[in-house]
CSV table of C-alpha atoms in Angstrom, one decimal:
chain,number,residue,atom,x,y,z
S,4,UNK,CA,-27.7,41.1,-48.2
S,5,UNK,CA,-28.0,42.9,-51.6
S,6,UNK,CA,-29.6,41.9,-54.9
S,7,UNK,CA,-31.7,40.0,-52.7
S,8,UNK,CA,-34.5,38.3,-54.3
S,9,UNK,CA,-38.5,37.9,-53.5
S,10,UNK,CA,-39.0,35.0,-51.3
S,11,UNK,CA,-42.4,35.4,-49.5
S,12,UNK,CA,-45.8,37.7,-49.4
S,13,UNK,CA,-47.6,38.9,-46.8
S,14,UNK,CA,-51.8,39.5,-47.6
S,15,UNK,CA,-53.8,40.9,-45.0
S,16,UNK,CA,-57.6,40.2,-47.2
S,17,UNK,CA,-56.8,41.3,-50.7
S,18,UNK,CA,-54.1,43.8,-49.8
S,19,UNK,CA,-50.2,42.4,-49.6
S,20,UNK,CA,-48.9,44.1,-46.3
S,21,UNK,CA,-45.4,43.1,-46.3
S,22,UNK,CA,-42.7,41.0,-48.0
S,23,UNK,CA,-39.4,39.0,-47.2
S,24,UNK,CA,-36.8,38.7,-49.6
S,25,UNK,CA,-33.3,36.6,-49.6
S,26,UNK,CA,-31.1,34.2,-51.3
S,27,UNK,CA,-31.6,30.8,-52.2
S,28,UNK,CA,-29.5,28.4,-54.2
S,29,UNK,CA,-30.0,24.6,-55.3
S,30,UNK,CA,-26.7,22.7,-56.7
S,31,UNK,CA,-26.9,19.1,-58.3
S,32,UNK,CA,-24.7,16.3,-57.7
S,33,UNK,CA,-21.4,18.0,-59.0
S,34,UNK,CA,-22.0,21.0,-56.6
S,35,UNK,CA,-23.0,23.5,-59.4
S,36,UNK,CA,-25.1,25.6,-59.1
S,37,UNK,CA,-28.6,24.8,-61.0
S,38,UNK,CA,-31.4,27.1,-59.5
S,39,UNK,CA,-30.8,30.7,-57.8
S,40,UNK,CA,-32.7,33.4,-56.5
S,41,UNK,CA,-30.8,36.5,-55.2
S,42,UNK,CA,-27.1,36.2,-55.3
S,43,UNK,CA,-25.2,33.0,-54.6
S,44,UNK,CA,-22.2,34.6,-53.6
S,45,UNK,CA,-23.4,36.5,-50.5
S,46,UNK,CA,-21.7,35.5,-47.5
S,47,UNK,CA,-23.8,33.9,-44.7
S,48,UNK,CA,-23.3,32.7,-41.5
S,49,UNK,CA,-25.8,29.3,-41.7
S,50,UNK,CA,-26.2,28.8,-37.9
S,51,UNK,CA,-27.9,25.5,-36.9
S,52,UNK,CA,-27.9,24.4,-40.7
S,53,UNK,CA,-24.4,24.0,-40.1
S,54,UNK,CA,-25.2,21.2,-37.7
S,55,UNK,CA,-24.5,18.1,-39.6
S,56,UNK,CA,-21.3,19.6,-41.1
S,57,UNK,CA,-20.0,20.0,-37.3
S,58,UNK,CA,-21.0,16.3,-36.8
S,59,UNK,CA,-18.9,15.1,-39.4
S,60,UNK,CA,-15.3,14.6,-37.1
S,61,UNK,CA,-17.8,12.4,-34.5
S,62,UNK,CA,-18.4,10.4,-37.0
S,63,UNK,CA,-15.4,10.2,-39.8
S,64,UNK,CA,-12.9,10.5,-36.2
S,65,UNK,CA,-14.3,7.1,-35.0
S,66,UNK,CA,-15.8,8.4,-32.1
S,67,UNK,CA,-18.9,7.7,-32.6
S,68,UNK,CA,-18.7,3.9,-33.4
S,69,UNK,CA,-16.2,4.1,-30.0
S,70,UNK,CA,-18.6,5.4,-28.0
S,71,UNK,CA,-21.9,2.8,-29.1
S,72,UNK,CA,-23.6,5.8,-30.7
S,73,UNK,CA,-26.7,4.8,-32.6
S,74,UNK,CA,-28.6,6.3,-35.0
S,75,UNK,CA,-30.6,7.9,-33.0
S,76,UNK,CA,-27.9,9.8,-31.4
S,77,UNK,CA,-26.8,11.4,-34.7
S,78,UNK,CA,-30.2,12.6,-35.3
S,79,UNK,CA,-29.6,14.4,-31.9
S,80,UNK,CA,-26.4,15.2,-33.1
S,81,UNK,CA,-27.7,17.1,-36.1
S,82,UNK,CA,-31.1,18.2,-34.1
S,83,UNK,CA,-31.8,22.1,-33.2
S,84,UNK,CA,-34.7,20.5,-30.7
S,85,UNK,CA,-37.6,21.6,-29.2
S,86,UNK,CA,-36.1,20.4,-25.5
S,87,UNK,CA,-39.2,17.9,-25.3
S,88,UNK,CA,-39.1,15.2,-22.6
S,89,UNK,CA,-37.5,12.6,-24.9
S,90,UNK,CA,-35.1,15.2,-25.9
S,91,UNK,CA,-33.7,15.7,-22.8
S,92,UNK,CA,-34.2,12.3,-21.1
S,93,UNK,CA,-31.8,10.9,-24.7
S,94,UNK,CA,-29.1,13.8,-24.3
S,95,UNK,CA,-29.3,12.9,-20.6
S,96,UNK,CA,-28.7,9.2,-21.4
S,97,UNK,CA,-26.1,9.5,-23.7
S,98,UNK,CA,-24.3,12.0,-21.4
S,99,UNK,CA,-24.8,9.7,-18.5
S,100,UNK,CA,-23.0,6.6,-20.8
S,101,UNK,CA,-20.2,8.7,-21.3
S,102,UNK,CA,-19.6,9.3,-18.0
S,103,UNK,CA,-20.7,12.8,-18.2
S,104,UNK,CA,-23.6,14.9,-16.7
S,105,UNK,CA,-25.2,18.5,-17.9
S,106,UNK,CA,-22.6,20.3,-15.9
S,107,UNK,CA,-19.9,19.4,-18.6
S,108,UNK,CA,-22.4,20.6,-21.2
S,109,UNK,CA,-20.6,24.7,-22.7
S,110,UNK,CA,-24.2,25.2,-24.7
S,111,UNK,CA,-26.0,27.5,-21.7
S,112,UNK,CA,-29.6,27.0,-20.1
S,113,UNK,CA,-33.0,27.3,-22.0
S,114,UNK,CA,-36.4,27.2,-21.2
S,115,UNK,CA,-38.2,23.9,-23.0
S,116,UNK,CA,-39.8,24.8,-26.5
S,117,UNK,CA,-42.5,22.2,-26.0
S,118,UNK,CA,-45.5,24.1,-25.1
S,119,UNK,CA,-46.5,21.3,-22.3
S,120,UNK,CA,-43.4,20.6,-20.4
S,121,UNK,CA,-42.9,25.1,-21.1
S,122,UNK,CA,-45.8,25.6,-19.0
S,123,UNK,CA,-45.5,22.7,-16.6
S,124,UNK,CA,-42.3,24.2,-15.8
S,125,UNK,CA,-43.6,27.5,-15.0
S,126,UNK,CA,-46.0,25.8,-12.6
S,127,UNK,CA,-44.0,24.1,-10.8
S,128,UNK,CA,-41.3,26.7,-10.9
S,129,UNK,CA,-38.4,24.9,-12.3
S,130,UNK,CA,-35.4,26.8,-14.2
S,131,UNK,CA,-34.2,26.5,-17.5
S,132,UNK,CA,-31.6,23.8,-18.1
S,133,UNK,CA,-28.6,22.8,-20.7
S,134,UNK,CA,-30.3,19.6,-21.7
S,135,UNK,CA,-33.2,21.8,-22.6
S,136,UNK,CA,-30.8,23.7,-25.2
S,137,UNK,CA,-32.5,22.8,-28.5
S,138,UNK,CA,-28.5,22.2,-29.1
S,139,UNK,CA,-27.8,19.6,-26.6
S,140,UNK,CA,-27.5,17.0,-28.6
S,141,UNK,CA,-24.9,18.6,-30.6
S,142,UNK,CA,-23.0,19.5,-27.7
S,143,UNK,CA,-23.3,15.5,-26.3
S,144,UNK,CA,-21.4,14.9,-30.0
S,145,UNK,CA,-18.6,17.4,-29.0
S,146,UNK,CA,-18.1,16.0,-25.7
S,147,UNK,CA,-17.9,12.7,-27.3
S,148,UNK,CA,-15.2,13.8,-29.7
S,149,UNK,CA,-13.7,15.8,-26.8
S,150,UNK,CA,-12.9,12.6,-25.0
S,151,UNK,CA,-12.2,10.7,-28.0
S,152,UNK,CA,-9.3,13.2,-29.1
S,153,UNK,CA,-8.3,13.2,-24.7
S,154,UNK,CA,-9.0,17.0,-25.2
S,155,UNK,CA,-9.5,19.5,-22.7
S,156,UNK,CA,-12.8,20.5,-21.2
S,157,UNK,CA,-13.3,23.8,-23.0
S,158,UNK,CA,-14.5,22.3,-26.3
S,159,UNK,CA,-16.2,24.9,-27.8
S,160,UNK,CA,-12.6,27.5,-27.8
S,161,UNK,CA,-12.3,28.3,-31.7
S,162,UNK,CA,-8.7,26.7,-31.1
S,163,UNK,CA,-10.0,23.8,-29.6
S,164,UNK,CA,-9.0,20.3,-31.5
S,165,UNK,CA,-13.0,19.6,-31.9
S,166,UNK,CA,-13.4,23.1,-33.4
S,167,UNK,CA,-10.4,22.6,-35.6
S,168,UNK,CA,-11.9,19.4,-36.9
S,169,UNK,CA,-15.2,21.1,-37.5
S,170,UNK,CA,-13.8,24.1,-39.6
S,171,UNK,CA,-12.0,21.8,-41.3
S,172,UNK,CA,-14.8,19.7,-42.0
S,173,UNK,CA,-16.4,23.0,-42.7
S,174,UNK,CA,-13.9,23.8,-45.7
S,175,UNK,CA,-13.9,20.4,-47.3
S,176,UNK,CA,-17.7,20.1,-47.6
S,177,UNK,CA,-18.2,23.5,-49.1
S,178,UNK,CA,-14.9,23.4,-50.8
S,179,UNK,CA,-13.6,27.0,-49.8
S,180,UNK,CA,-11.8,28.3,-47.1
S,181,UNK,CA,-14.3,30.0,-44.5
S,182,UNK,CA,-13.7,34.0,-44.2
S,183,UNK,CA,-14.7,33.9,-40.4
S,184,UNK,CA,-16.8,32.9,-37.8
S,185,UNK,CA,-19.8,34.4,-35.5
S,186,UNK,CA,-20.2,33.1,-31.6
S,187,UNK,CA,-23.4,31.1,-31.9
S,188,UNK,CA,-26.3,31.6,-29.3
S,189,UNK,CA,-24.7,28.0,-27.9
S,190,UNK,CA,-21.2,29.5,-27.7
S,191,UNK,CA,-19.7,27.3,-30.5
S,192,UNK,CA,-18.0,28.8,-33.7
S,193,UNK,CA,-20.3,29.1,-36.5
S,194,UNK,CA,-18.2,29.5,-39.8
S,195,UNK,CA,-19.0,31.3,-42.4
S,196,UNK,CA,-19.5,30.7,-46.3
S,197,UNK,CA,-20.7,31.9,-49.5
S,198,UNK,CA,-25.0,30.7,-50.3
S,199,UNK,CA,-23.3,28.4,-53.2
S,200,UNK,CA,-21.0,27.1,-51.4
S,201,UNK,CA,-23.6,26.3,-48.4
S,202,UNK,CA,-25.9,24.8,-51.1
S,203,UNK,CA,-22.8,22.3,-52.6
S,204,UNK,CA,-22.5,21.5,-48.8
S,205,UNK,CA,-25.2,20.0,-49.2
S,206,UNK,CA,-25.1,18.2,-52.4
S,207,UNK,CA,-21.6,16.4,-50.8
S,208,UNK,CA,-23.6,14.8,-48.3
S,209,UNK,CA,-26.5,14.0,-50.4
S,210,UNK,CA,-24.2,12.1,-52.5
S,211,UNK,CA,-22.1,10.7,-49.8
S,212,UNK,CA,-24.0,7.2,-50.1
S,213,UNK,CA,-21.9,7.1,-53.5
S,214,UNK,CA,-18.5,7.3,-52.4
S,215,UNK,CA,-16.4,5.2,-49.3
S,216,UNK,CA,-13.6,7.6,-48.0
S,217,UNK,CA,-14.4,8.2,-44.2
S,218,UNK,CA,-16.2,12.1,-44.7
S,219,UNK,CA,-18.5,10.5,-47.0
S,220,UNK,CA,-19.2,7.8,-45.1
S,221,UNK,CA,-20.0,9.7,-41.9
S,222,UNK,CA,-21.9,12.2,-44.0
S,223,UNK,CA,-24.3,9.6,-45.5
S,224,UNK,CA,-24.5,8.0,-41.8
S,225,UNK,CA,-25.9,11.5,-40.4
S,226,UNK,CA,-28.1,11.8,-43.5
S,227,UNK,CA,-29.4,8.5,-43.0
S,228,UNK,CA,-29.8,9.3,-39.2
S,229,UNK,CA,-31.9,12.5,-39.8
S,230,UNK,CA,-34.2,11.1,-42.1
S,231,UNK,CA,-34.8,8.0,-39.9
S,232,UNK,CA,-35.5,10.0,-37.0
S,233,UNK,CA,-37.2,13.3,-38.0
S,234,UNK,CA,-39.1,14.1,-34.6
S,235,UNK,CA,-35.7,14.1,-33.0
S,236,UNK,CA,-34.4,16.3,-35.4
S,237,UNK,CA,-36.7,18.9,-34.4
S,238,UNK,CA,-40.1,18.2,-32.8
S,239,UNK,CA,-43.8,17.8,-33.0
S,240,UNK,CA,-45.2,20.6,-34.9
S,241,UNK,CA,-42.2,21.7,-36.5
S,242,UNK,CA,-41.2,22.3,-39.6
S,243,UNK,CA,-37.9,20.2,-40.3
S,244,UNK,CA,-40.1,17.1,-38.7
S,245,UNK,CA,-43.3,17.7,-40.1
S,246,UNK,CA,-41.9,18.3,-44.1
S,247,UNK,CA,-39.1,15.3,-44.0
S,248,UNK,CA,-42.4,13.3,-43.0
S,249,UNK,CA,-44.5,14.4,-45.6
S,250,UNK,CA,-41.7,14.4,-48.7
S,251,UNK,CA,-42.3,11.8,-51.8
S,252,UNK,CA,-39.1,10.7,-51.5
S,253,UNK,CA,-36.1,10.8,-48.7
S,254,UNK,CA,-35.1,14.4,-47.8
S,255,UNK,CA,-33.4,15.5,-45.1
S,256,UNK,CA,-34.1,19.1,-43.5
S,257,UNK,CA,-32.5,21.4,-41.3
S,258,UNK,CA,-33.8,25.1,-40.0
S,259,UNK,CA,-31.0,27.5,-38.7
S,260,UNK,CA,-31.4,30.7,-37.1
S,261,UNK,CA,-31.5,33.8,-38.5
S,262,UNK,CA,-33.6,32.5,-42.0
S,263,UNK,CA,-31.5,29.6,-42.4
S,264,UNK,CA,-32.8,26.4,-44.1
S,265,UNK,CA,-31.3,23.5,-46.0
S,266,UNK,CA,-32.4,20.3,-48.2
S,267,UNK,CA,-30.3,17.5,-48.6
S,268,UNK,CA,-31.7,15.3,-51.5
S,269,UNK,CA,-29.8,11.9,-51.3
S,270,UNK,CA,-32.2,10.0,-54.3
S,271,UNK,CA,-31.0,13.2,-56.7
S,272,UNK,CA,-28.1,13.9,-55.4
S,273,UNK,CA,-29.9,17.4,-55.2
S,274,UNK,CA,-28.6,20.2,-52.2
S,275,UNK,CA,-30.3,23.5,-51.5
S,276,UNK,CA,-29.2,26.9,-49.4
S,277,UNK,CA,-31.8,29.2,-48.2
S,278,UNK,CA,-31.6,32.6,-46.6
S,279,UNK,CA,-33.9,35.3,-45.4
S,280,UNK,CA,-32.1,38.4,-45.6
S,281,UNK,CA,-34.5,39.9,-42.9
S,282,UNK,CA,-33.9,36.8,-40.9
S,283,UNK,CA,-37.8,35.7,-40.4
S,284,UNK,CA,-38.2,32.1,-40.0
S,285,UNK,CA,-41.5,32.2,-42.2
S,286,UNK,CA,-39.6,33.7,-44.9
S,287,UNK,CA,-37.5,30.7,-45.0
S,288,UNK,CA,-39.8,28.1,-44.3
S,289,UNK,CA,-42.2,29.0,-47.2
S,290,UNK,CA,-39.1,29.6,-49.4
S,291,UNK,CA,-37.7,26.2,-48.9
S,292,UNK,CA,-41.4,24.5,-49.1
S,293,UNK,CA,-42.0,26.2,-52.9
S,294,UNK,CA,-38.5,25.0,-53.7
S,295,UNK,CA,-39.4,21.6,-53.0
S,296,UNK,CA,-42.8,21.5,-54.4
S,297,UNK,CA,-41.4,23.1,-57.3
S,298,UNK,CA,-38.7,20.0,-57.7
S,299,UNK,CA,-41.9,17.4,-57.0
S,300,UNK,CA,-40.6,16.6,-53.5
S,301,UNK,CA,-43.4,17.8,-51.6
S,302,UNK,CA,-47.3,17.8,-52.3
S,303,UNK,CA,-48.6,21.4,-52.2
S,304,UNK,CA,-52.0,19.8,-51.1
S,305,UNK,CA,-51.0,18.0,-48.1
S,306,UNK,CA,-52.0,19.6,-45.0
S,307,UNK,CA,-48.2,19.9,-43.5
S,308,UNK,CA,-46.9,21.3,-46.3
S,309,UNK,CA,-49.5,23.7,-46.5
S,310,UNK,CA,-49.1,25.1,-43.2
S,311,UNK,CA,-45.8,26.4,-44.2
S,312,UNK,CA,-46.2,27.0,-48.0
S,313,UNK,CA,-49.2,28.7,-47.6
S,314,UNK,CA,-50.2,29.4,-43.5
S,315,UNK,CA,-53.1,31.4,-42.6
S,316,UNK,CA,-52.6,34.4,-40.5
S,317,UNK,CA,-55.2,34.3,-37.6
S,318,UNK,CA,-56.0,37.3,-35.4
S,319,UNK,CA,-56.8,37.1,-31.7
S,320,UNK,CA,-60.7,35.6,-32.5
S,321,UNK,CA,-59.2,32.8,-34.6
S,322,UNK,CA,-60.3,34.6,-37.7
S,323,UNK,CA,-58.5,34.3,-41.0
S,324,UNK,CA,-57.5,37.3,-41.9
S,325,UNK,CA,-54.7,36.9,-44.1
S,326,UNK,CA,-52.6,34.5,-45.0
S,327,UNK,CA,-48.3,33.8,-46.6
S,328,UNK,CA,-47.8,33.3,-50.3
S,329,UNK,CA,-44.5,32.3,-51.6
S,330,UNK,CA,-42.9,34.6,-54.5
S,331,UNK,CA,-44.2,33.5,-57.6
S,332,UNK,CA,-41.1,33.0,-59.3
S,333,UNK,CA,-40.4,30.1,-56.8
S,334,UNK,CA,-43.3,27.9,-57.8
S,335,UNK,CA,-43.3,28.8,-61.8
């Protein structure tokens, strides 16, 4: 993570505390590269930003139209959820239709991320549970291509066919061949790639719309899918819901772990890469809310996109005592 470059401030009253610093690239409609901060050559692994490239074989295979999946269940698809009741009831659903239950699910148990259902579960004394995995519904699209390709059970194997298709999918969407891969904290491959080649990712599928081979129509079907259904892309109260809702214009948004965010920008044919270097989720979601206010895509005035360009820090009275500022560089 060297030659990292300022992404976020931290003030505590009039004295900055601490800071964040990473990468972030934007690449227009040909894939090159137009805006960077840091160094667009470091090699990342993009976690759960990744999500809607691993989709792309459900999709572009067939499967999905095979197995009556709508719109909504490509949202899920791409979705790092918060494990919220209709979450889990639509993974449950969709598993259900396939003839398939939780048990099939390889992505491991997790306590709910919605506060509510969190602490109701703790009263009542219930366990954590797959379809709670904020990556459930991207696990219901692997099963789906699983059957579809009449593979075996163990689906997320680096050597399984639906891995294959996905690191192939991978390598044609960033247009290099990946140097590796890291176990993800759902136990699927997670491949990795170079910021600018992350961020022209991106720009293929936010010009996908354009073109009619089968990647590029899958890629614009998932884009479409996130954007129509934001809340099931992540959840009430967070960020990838909350800042697709409040864009100007059609954007889709996805958060990975580790500092990871992305922007797909399908009316400019626009995509961006972000990366924390220190891997703090409110590095990367300030980051990627300058960038877009600095492109015009989001109003720095409007109260969602404030909470993440600028948030308050609170101490334990619910005083403000501080607050985040995004590097200057990324708003001028």
């Amino acid at each position: 993570m060297s030659n990292a470059a300022p992404l976020a401030e931290i003030w505590r009253g009039p004295i900055p505390e601490s800071a964040h610093a990473g990468h972030i690239v934007v690449a227009d409609e040909t894939g090159a590269v137009t805006q960077a901060w840091g160094a667009p050559e470091t090699v990342v692994l993009p976690r759960s930003s990744a999500k809607m490239i691993q989709a792309l074989p459900l999709v572009a295979s067939g499967a999905a139209d095979a197995a009556g999946l709508a719109e909504r269940h490509l949202a899920l698809a791409c979705a790092s959820h918060e494990g919220a009741p209709l979450h889990a009831r639509a993974v449950a659903e969709w598993l259900d239709a396939r003839g398939l239950s939780e048990a099939d699910l390889l992505c491991g148990p997790e306590p709910s991320r919605d506060k509510a259902l969190r602490f109701e579960m703790i009263r009542d004394g219930e366990t954590p549970t797959q379809l709670l995995n904020n990556c459930s519904g991207k696990h219901a699209g692997f099963l789906t291509l699983m059957q579809h390709l009449r593979a075996g059970p163990d689906y997320v194997a680096p050597d399984h066919p639906v891995q294959i298709s996905a690191r192939d999918a991978f390598e044609e969407v960033t247009g290099r061949d990946s140097p590796g891969f890291g176990i993800d904290g759902c136990s699927a491959p997670n491949f990795a790639t170079k910021m600018d080649a992350m961020a022209r990712a991106m720009s293929v599928f936010a010009t996908a719309h354009r073109r009619e081979d089968a990647l590029s129509r899958a890629a614009a079907r998932l884009v479409e899918a996130m954007i129509a259904y934001p809340l099931e892309v992540a959840g009430e109260g967070r960020a990838c819901t909350l800042l697709m809702r409040a864009a100007r214009e059609p954007v889709a948004l996805k958060t990975g772990a580790e500092g990871f965010f992305v922007a797909i920008l399908p009316e400019r044919g626009t995509g961006i890469a972000v990366k924390a270097a220190d891997g703090a989720t409110r590095a990367a979601e300030c980051a990627i809310a300058a960038v877009l206010v600095r492109l015009g895509v989001l109003d720095p005035e409007h109260p969602d996109v404030a909470r993440f360009l600028r948030p308050e820090i609170r101490n334990r009275r619910g005083l403000s005592v501080g607050r985040i500022e995004p590097a200057a560089d990324l708003l001028s």
